[in-house]
mmCIF file of C-alpha atoms and ligand atoms in Angstrom:
data_model
loop_
_atom_site.group_PDB
_atom_site.id
_atom_site.type_symbol
_atom_site.label_atom_id
_atom_site.label_comp_id
_atom_site.label_asym_id
_atom_site.label_seq_id
_atom_site.Cartn_x
_atom_site.Cartn_y
_atom_site.Cartn_z
ATOM 1 C CA MET A 76 65.634 115.988 158.184
ATOM 2 C CA SER A 77 62.311 114.299 158.471
ATOM 3 C CA ILE A 78 60.856 110.983 159.505
ATOM 4 C CA ARG A 79 59.426 109.067 156.572
ATOM 5 C CA PRO A 80 56.620 106.506 156.820
ATOM 6 C CA ILE A 81 57.835 102.887 156.806
ATOM 7 C CA LEU A 82 56.052 100.487 154.445
ATOM 8 C CA ILE A 83 54.498 97.451 156.085
ATOM 9 C CA HIS A 84 54.643 93.997 154.480
ATOM 10 C CA PRO A 85 52.909 92.908 152.263
ATOM 11 C CA ASP A 86 53.678 95.695 149.789
ATOM 12 C CA PRO A 87 54.796 95.198 146.164
ATOM 13 C CA ARG A 88 57.601 97.777 146.666
ATOM 14 C CA LEU A 89 59.188 95.467 149.252
ATOM 15 C CA LYS A 90 59.448 92.685 146.654
ATOM 16 C CA LYS A 91 61.360 94.601 143.970
ATOM 17 C CA LEU A 92 64.948 94.261 142.839
ATOM 18 C CA CYS A 93 66.254 97.793 143.414
ATOM 19 C CA PRO A 94 68.414 99.437 140.745
ATOM 20 C CA PRO A 95 71.826 100.905 141.691
ATOM 21 C CA VAL A 96 72.215 104.555 142.676
ATOM 22 C CA ALA A 97 73.673 106.192 139.543
ATOM 23 C CA GLU A 98 74.999 109.345 141.162
ATOM 24 C CA ILE A 99 75.362 110.762 144.663
ATOM 25 C CA THR A 100 73.122 113.791 144.458
ATOM 26 C CA PRO A 101 71.945 116.118 147.277
ATOM 27 C CA GLU A 102 68.642 114.216 147.065
ATOM 28 C CA ILE A 103 70.425 110.951 147.933
ATOM 29 C CA GLY A 104 72.100 112.766 150.835
ATOM 30 C CA ARG A 105 68.715 113.922 152.129
ATOM 31 C CA LEU A 106 67.254 110.440 151.695
ATOM 32 C CA ALA A 107 70.104 108.926 153.756
ATOM 33 C CA GLU A 108 69.656 111.533 156.529
ATOM 34 C CA ASP A 109 65.906 110.947 156.621
ATOM 35 C CA MET A 110 66.413 107.188 156.708
ATOM 36 C CA LEU A 111 68.821 107.450 159.664
ATOM 37 C CA GLU A 112 66.379 109.672 161.533
ATOM 38 C CA THR A 113 63.505 107.297 160.720
ATOM 39 C CA MET A 114 65.570 104.276 161.860
ATOM 40 C CA TYR A 115 66.630 105.876 165.192
ATOM 41 C CA ASP A 116 63.061 107.034 165.821
ATOM 42 C CA ALA A 117 61.504 103.594 165.173
ATOM 43 C CA PRO A 118 63.843 102.438 166.856
ATOM 44 C CA GLY A 119 65.731 99.952 164.707
ATOM 45 C CA VAL A 120 69.302 98.979 163.826
ATOM 46 C CA GLY A 121 68.901 99.064 160.028
ATOM 47 C CA LEU A 122 66.648 100.477 157.306
ATOM 48 C CA ALA A 123 66.719 99.976 153.535
ATOM 49 C CA ALA A 124 65.506 102.515 150.943
ATOM 50 C CA PRO A 125 62.610 100.341 149.633
ATOM 51 C CA GLN A 126 61.192 100.343 153.186
ATOM 52 C CA VAL A 127 60.497 104.065 152.755
ATOM 53 C CA GLY A 128 59.232 103.480 149.214
ATOM 54 C CA VAL A 129 62.418 104.451 147.347
ATOM 55 C CA LEU A 130 63.621 101.761 144.962
ATOM 56 C CA ALA A 131 67.380 102.329 145.115
ATOM 57 C CA ARG A 132 70.345 100.306 146.377
ATOM 58 C CA LEU A 133 70.993 102.102 149.632
ATOM 59 C CA PHE A 134 70.655 101.208 153.293
ATOM 60 C CA VAL A 135 71.568 102.665 156.650
ATOM 61 C CA MET A 136 72.523 100.877 159.857
ATOM 62 C CA ASP A 137 73.823 101.412 163.365
ATOM 63 C CA CYS A 138 74.158 98.328 165.544
ATOM 64 C CA VAL A 139 75.712 100.110 168.537
ATOM 65 C CA LYS A 140 73.306 99.099 171.271
ATOM 66 C CA GLU A 141 75.295 99.654 174.457
ATOM 67 C CA GLU A 142 74.083 102.500 176.605
ATOM 68 C CA GLY A 143 76.663 105.305 176.686
ATOM 69 C CA GLU A 144 78.463 104.181 173.545
ATOM 70 C CA SER A 145 78.451 106.790 170.797
ATOM 71 C CA PRO A 146 76.254 106.040 167.803
ATOM 72 C CA ARG A 147 77.920 104.819 164.616
ATOM 73 C CA PRO A 148 75.565 105.697 161.750
ATOM 74 C CA MET A 149 76.557 104.071 158.467
ATOM 75 C CA VAL A 150 75.230 104.744 154.956
ATOM 76 C CA LEU A 151 75.939 102.032 152.362
ATOM 77 C CA ILE A 152 75.234 102.827 148.699
ATOM 78 C CA ASN A 153 75.349 100.083 146.042
ATOM 79 C CA PRO A 154 76.631 97.566 148.621
ATOM 80 C CA GLU A 155 77.987 94.182 147.570
ATOM 81 C CA ILE A 156 79.244 91.187 149.486
ATOM 82 C CA ILE A 157 82.866 90.410 148.633
ATOM 83 C CA THR A 158 83.438 87.435 150.935
ATOM 84 C CA THR A 159 81.450 85.457 153.481
ATOM 85 C CA SER A 160 82.712 83.238 156.291
ATOM 86 C CA GLU A 161 82.107 79.492 156.322
ATOM 87 C CA ASP A 162 80.841 79.596 159.880
ATOM 88 C CA THR A 163 77.344 80.808 160.568
ATOM 89 C CA ASN A 164 75.391 82.639 163.208
ATOM 90 C CA THR A 165 71.714 82.348 164.101
ATOM 91 C CA TYR A 166 69.898 85.471 165.248
ATOM 92 C CA GLU A 167 66.308 86.156 166.147
ATOM 93 C CA GLU A 168 65.616 88.735 163.438
ATOM 94 C CA GLY A 169 62.931 91.350 163.212
ATOM 95 C CA CYS A 170 62.131 94.031 160.663
ATOM 96 C CA LEU A 171 60.594 97.499 160.834
ATOM 97 C CA SER A 172 58.325 96.460 157.930
ATOM 98 C CA ILE A 173 57.084 93.436 159.929
ATOM 99 C CA PRO A 174 56.495 94.917 163.396
ATOM 100 C CA GLU A 175 56.397 92.641 166.448
ATOM 101 C CA HIS A 176 57.260 89.421 164.630
ATOM 102 C CA TYR A 177 60.576 87.638 164.930
ATOM 103 C CA GLY A 178 62.198 84.529 163.553
ATOM 104 C CA GLU A 179 65.523 82.731 163.707
ATOM 105 C CA VAL A 180 67.633 83.168 160.588
ATOM 106 C CA THR A 181 71.012 81.522 160.004
ATOM 107 C CA ARG A 182 73.532 83.506 157.951
ATOM 108 C CA PRO A 183 77.316 83.655 157.539
ATOM 109 C CA ARG A 184 78.908 84.967 160.745
ATOM 110 C CA ARG A 185 81.199 87.424 158.961
ATOM 111 C CA VAL A 186 80.878 89.255 155.657
ATOM 112 C CA THR A 187 83.155 91.666 153.855
ATOM 113 C CA MET A 188 81.193 94.338 152.031
ATOM 114 C CA ARG A 189 82.180 96.956 149.490
ATOM 115 C CA TRP A 190 80.036 100.038 148.963
ATOM 116 C CA LEU A 191 79.986 103.643 147.937
ATOM 117 C CA GLY A 192 79.828 106.206 150.735
ATOM 118 C CA LEU A 193 78.094 109.571 150.674
ATOM 119 C CA ASP A 194 81.650 110.922 150.235
ATOM 120 C CA GLY A 195 81.656 109.293 146.775
ATOM 121 C CA LYS A 196 84.477 106.949 147.805
ATOM 122 C CA THR A 197 84.560 103.154 147.750
ATOM 123 C CA HIS A 198 84.661 101.612 151.217
ATOM 124 C CA GLU A 199 85.382 98.049 152.236
ATOM 125 C CA GLN A 200 84.905 96.532 155.663
ATOM 126 C CA GLU A 201 84.437 93.224 157.396
ATOM 127 C CA PHE A 202 81.378 92.965 159.615
ATOM 128 C CA ASP A 203 80.906 90.510 162.456
ATOM 129 C CA GLY A 204 78.123 89.531 164.874
ATOM 130 C CA LEU A 205 74.985 91.679 164.823
ATOM 131 C CA TRP A 206 76.596 94.023 162.267
ATOM 132 C CA ALA A 207 77.055 91.130 159.814
ATOM 133 C CA THR A 208 73.482 89.904 160.310
ATOM 134 C CA CYS A 209 72.077 93.405 159.913
ATOM 135 C CA ALA A 210 74.136 94.147 156.777
ATOM 136 C CA GLN A 211 72.910 90.909 155.134
ATOM 137 C CA HIS A 212 69.295 91.520 156.203
ATOM 138 C CA GLU A 213 69.402 95.036 154.701
ATOM 139 C CA LEU A 214 71.098 93.858 151.504
ATOM 140 C CA ASP A 215 68.301 91.284 151.141
ATOM 141 C CA HIS A 216 65.789 94.181 151.153
ATOM 142 C CA LEU A 217 67.514 95.662 148.079
ATOM 143 C CA ASN A 218 66.859 92.344 146.312
ATOM 144 C CA GLY A 219 63.190 92.233 147.324
ATOM 145 C CA LYS A 220 63.782 89.673 150.044
ATOM 146 C CA LEU A 221 62.510 89.804 153.630
ATOM 147 C CA PHE A 222 63.714 87.827 156.667
ATOM 148 C CA ILE A 223 60.467 85.819 156.586
ATOM 149 C CA ASP A 224 61.560 84.479 153.188
ATOM 150 C CA HIS A 225 64.247 82.586 155.155
ATOM 151 C CA LEU A 226 61.585 80.947 157.384
ATOM 152 C CA GLY A 227 59.354 78.000 156.664
ATOM 153 C CA ALA A 228 56.244 78.499 154.509
ATOM 154 C CA ILE A 229 53.823 77.976 157.394
ATOM 155 C CA LYS A 230 55.405 80.593 159.664
ATOM 156 C CA ARG A 231 55.792 82.982 156.710
ATOM 157 C CA SER A 232 52.122 82.818 155.734
ATOM 158 C CA MET A 233 51.006 83.101 159.351
ATOM 159 C CA ILE A 234 53.038 86.315 159.791
ATOM 160 C CA THR A 235 51.822 87.665 156.436
ATOM 161 C CA ARG A 236 48.177 87.090 157.429
ATOM 162 C CA LYS A 237 48.762 88.991 160.684
ATOM 163 C CA MET A 238 50.373 91.867 158.770
ATOM 164 C CA VAL A 239 47.408 92.058 156.369
ATOM 165 C CA LYS A 240 45.145 92.315 159.422
ATOM 166 C CA LEU A 241 47.378 94.964 161.037
ATOM 167 C CA LYS A 242 47.333 97.062 157.854
ATOM 168 C CA ARG A 243 43.555 96.791 157.649
ATOM 169 C CA GLU A 244 43.250 97.957 161.281
ATOM 170 C CA ARG A 245 45.648 100.865 160.709
ATOM 171 C CA ALA A 246 43.763 101.926 157.564
ATOM 172 C CA ARG A 247 40.556 102.055 159.582
ATOM 173 C CA GLY A 248 42.351 104.279 162.102
HETATM 174 NI NI1 NI B 107 64.103 94.646 157.545
#
């Protein structure tokens, strides 16, 4: 396993519609393991393949945050939303591709998702609370959408300008 570099917004690879994973190969298995390691190291609760520069419909997440609770790493391949609840939830979201910036996003409180696991089987599960928010945030990534696209234009461009500056500083070293 290895930690992969996380792309920082703005980057054209974060704006792409990702194609489905055609087959679960050992390479996909390695990608998922690397993404989990990268996510835990960051640390974050979710990471989508385009964030490590791989344009494929796959994301990982683990929203267990309580100290002492065992981790629950999940790998979702070709995920789709089957149903969403009428009621909504507003969370202060962040993103590993937009470090140190947060914004309130309102999304359905519960979603049922269907996906392919690394075991090659179809899984279906209802997510609630932070898990539901995270799953929708990560699915957005696979469609080239970031949480700042849910914010107003002024806040979005302010954050983008700061990210451009951050990338320039990092490039200088
Ligand atoms: Ni994100």
